[in-house]
Coordinates of C-alpha atoms in Angstrom, one line a residue:
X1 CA 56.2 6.0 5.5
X2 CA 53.6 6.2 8.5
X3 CA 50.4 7.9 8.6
X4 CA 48.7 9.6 11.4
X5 CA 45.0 10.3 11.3
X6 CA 43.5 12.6 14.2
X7 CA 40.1 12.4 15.3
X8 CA 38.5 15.3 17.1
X9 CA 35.4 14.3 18.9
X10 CA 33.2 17.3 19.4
X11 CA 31.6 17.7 22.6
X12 CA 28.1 19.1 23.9
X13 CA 26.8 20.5 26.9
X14 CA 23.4 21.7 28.0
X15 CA 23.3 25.3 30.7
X16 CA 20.5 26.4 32.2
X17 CA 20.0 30.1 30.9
X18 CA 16.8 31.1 33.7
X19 CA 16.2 29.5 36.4
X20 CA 12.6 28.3 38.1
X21 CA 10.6 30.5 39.7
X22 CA 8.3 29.7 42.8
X23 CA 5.2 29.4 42.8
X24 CA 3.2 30.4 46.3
X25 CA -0.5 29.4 46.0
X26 CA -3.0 30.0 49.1
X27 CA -3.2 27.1 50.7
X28 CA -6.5 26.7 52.2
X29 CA -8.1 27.5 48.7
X30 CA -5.9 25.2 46.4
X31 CA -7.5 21.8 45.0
X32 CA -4.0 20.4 43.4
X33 CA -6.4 17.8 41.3
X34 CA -7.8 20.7 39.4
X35 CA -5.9 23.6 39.6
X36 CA -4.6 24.7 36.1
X37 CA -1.8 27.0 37.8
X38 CA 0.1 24.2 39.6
X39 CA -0.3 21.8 36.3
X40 CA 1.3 24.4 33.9
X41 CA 4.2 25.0 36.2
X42 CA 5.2 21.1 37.0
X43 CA 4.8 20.4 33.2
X44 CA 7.5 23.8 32.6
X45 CA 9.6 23.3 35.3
X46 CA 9.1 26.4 37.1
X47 CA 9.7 28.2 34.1
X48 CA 13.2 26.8 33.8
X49 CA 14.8 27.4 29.9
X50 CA 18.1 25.7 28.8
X51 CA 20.2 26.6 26.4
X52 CA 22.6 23.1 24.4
X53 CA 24.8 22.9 21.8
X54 CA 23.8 19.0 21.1
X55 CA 24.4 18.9 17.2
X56 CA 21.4 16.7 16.0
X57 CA 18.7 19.2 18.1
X58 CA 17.8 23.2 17.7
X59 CA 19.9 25.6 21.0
X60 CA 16.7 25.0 22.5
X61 CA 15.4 21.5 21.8
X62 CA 15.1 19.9 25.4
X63 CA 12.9 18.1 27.7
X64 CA 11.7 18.7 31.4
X65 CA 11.0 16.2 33.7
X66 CA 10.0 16.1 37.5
X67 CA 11.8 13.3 39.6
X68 CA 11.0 14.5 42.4
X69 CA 9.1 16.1 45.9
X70 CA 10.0 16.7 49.0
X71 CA 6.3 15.4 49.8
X72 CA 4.7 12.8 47.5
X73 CA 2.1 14.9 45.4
X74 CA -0.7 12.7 46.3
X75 CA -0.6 13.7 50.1
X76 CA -0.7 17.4 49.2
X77 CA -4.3 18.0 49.8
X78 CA -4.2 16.3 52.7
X79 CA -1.5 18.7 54.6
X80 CA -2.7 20.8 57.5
X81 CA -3.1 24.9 56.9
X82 CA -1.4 25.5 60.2
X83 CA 2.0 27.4 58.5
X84 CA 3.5 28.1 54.8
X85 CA 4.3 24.4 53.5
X86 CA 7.4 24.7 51.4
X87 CA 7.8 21.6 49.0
X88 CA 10.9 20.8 47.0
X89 CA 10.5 19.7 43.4
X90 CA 13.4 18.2 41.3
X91 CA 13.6 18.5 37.6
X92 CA 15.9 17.6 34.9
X93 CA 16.2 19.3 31.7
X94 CA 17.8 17.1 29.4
X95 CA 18.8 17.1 25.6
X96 CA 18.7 14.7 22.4
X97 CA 22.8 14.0 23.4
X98 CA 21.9 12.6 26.5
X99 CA 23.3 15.8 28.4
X100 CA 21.2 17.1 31.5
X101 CA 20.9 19.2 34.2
X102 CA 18.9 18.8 37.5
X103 CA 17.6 22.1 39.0
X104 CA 15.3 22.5 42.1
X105 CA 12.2 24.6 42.2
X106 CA 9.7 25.5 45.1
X107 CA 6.0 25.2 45.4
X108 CA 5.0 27.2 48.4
X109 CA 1.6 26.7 50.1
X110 CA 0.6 29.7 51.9
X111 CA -0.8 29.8 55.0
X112 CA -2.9 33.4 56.9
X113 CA -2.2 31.1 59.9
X114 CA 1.5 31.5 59.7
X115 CA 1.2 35.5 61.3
X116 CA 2.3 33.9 64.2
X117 CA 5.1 35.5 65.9
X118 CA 5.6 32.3 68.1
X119 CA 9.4 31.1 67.9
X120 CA 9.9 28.7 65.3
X121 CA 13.1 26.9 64.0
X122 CA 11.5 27.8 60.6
X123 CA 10.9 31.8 60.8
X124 CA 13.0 34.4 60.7
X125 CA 11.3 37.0 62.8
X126 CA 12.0 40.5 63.8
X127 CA 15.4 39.2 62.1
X128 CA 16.1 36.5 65.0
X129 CA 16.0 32.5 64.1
X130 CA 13.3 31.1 66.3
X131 CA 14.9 31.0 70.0
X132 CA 18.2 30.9 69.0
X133 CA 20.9 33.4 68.1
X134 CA 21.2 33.3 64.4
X135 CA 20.1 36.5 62.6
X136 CA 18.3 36.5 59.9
X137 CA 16.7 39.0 57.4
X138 CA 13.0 39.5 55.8
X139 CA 12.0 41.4 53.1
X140 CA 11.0 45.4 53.3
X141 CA 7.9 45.8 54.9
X142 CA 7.9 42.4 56.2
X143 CA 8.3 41.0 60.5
X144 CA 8.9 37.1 60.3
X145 CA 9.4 35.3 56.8
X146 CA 10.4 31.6 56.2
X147 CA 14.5 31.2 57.3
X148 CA 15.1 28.8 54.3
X149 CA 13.0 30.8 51.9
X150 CA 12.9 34.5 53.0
X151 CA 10.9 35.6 50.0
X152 CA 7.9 33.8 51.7
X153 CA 6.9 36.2 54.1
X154 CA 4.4 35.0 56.5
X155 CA 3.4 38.4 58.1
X156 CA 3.8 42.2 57.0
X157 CA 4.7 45.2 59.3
X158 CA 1.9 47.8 60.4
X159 CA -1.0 48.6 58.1
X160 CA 0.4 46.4 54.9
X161 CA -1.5 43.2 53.6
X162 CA -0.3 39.9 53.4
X163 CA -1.1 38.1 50.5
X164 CA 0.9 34.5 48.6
X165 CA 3.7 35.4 50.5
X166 CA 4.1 39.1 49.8
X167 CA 3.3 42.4 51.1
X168 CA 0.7 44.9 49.9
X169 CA -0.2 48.4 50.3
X170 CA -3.7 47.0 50.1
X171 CA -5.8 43.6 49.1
X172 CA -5.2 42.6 45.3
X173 CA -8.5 43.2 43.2
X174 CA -11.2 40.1 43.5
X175 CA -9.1 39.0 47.0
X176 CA -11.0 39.9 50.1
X177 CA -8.8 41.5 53.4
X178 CA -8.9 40.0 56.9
X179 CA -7.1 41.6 60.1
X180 CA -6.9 38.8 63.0
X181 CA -4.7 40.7 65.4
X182 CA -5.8 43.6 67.5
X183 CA -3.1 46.0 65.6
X184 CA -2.9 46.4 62.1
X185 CA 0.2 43.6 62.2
X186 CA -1.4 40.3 60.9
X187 CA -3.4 41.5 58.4
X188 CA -4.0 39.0 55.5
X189 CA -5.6 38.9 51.8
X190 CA -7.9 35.6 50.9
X191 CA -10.2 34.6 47.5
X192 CA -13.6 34.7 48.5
X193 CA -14.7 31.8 50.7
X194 CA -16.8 30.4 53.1
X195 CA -16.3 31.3 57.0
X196 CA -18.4 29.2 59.3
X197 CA -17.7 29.3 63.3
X198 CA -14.4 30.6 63.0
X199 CA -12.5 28.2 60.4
X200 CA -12.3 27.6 56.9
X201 CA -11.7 25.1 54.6
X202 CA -8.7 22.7 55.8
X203 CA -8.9 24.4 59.0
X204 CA -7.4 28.0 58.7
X205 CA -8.8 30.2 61.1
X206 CA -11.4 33.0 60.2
X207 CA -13.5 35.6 61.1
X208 CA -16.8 37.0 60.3
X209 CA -16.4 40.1 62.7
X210 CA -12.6 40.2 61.3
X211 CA -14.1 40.6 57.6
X212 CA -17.3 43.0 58.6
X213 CA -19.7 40.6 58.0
X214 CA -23.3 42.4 57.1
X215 CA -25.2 42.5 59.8
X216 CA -22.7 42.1 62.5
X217 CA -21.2 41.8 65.2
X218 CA -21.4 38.4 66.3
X219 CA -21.5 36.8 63.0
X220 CA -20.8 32.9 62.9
X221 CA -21.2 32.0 59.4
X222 CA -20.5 34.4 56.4
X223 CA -19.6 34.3 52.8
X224 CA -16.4 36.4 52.1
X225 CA -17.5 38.0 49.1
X226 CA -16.3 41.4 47.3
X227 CA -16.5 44.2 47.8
X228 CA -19.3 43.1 50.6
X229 CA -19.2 39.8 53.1
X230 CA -22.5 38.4 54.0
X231 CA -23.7 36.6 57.5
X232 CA -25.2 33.4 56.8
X233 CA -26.4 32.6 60.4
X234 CA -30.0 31.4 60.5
X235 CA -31.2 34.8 61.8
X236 CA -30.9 37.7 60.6
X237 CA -31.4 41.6 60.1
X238 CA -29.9 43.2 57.3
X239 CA -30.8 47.1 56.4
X240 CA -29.0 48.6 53.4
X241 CA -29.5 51.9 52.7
X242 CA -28.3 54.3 50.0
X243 CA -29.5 58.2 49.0
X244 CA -32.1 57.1 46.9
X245 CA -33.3 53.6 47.5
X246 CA -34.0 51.7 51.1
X247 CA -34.0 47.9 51.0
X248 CA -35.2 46.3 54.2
X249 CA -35.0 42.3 54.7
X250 CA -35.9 40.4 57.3
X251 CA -35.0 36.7 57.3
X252 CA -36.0 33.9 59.9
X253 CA -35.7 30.1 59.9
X254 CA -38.9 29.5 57.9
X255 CA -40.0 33.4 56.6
X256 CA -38.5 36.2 54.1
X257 CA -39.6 39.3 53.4
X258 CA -38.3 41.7 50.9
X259 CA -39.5 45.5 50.2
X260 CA -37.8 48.0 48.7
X261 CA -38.8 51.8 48.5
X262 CA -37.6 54.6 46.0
X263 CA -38.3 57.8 46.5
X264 CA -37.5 60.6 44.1
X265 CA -38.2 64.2 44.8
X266 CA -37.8 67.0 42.7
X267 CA -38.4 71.1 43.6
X268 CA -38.9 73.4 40.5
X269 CA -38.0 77.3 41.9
X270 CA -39.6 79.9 39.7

């Protein structure tokens, strides 16, 4: 008499149900040390979510971890403005079995510098790879866009906004519109921020005349504030006027002056 006593091992596997999204940040405005946004999505993943049938942990019981950039994290800050930065992050989702997945993700640092419509191995523009044959296609409304990533788009057709990568009827609320070009192509959407002779910070171009700077022309320093940018140059003449109050200030190097004048009239007909 023989026995025989079969043993079915059961086997597990971890999927990825949704994967990361990208995450396109300005990048003249971003201070990677600090910024809550860019924390939140290294420590999710990009958003990724996983799905395992490990026995000893819940369908959703996993953990994310980065292993790694396609630029060391600590040089970030340091990177010119001159063009949209793609960077390349790694993660792996992995469960209490010991099964895991690696899945890529993209940070995207976006540049108003990268309207440029010079050739470049890395745009697609006007649906043309940089000076070479290979077509290439951009999202609606948008002329050149990253080749690798064509979601990035670095600048929008006539009379829509540029703003993280995307194209807008019009600025987002609190974000502050800038048109470099002498047609409405090139037209970009920024946080507020400081423009001082033409460049701001990391070295993106700006301009006070671009953004309307009260008083103007010929502004060199402004703030880029909403809904209204102010010049910051050492002199200045600034007259504000509505229908029923006149402000007047004059500002020099060592004097200010401030009156204001409200009138109200008011006719009675009998």
């Amino acid at each position: 008499t023989s026995t025989t006593t079969t043993t079915t091992t059961a086997t597990s596997m971890i999927a990825i149900t949704q994967q990361p999204q990208s995450l396109i940040l300005p990048c003249e405005t971003t201070n990677f040390a600090l910024n809550i946004e860019v924390n939140t999505w290294l420590v999710e993943g990009g958003g990724v979510q996983a799905y395992t049938t490990c026995p000893i942990s819940s369908p959703t019981d996993y953990s994310i971890e980065q292993l790694s950039t396609s630029i060391p994290f600590n040089l970030i800050p340091t990177l010119s403005c001159a063009e949209a930065i793609p960077i390349e992050f790694m993660f792996r989702v992995k469960d209490k079995c010991g099964n895991e997945k690696l899945t890529p993700a993209l940070l995207v640092l976006w540049s108003p510098q990268s309207y440029d419509l010079e050739p470049s191995d890395r745009l697609c523009v006007l649906g043309t790879v940089g000076q070479t044959s290979r077509t290439c296609s951009c999202p609606a409304n948008c002329v050149s866009c990253l080749d690798a990533h064509s979601e990035v788009c670095t600048r929008c057709r006539d009379g829509f906004y540029n703003f993280n990568g995307e194209c807008f009827d019009s600025c987002p609320s609190g974000t502050v519109d800038s048109q470099f070009t002498l047609t409405n192509e090139g037209r970009s959407c920024f946080p507020p921020h400081d423009c001082n002779e033409g460049t701001m910070p990391k070295g993106t171009y700006c301009s006070c005349d671009g953004l309307n700077a009260v008083p103007g022309p010929g502004c060199k320093h402004c703030n880029a504030t909403v809904p209204i940018t102010i010049c910051l140059d050492t002199t200045t003449t600034t007259i504000i006027s509505t229908t029923t109050t006149s402000t007047t200030t004059t500002t020099t190097s060592t004097t200010t002056s401030t009156t204001t004048t409200t009138t109200t009239s008011t006719t009675t007909t009998s």
